[in-house]
mmCIF file of C-alpha atoms in Angstrom:
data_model
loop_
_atom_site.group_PDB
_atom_site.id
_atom_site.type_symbol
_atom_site.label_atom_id
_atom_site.label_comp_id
_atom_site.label_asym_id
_atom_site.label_seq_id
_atom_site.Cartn_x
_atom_site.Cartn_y
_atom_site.Cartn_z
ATOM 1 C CA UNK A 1 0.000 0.000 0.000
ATOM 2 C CA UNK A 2 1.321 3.470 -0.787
ATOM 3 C CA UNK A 3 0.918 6.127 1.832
ATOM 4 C CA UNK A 4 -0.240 8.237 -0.965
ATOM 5 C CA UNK A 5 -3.299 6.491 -1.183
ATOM 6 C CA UNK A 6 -6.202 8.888 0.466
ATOM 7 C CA UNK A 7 -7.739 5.239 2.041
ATOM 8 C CA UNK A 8 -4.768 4.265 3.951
ATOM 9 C CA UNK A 9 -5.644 6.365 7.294
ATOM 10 C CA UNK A 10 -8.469 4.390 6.716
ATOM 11 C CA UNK A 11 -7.321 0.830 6.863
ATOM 12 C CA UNK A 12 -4.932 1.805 9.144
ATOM 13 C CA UNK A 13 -7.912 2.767 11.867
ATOM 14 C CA UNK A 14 -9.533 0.044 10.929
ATOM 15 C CA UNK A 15 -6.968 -2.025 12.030
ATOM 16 C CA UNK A 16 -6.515 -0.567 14.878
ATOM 17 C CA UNK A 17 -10.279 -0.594 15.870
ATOM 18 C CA UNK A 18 -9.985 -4.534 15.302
ATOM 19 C CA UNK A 19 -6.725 -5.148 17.304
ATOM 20 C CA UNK A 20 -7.912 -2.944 20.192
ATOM 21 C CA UNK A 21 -11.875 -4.454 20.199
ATOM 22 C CA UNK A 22 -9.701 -8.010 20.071
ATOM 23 C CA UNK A 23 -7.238 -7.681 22.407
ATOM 24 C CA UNK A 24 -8.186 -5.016 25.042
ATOM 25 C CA UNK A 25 -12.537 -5.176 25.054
ATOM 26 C CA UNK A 26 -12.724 -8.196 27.353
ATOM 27 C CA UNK A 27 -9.919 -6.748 29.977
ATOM 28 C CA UNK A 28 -11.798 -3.435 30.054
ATOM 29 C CA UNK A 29 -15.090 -4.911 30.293
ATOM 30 C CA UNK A 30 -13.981 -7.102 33.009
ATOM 31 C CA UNK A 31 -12.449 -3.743 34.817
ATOM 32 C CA UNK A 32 -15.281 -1.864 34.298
ATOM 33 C CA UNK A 33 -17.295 -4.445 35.886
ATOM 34 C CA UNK A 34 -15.188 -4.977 38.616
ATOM 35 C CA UNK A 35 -15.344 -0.934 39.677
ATOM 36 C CA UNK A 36 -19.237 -0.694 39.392
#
């Protein structure tokens, strides 16, 4: 992918989004839980 192309930012967020719902969701739900 070029960084040139205008929907990199967007895959790149995307990404992101997924490997931060996937990895870090159930810790932070548990947390959250935890401190209600």
């Amino acid at each position: 992918i070029s960084l040139k192309n205008p929907d990199y930012p967007f895959l790149v967020i995307m990404l992101v989004k997924s490997y931060i719902a996937s990895h870090f969701a159930p810790a932070f739900a548990m947390v959250t839980g935890a401190t209600r």
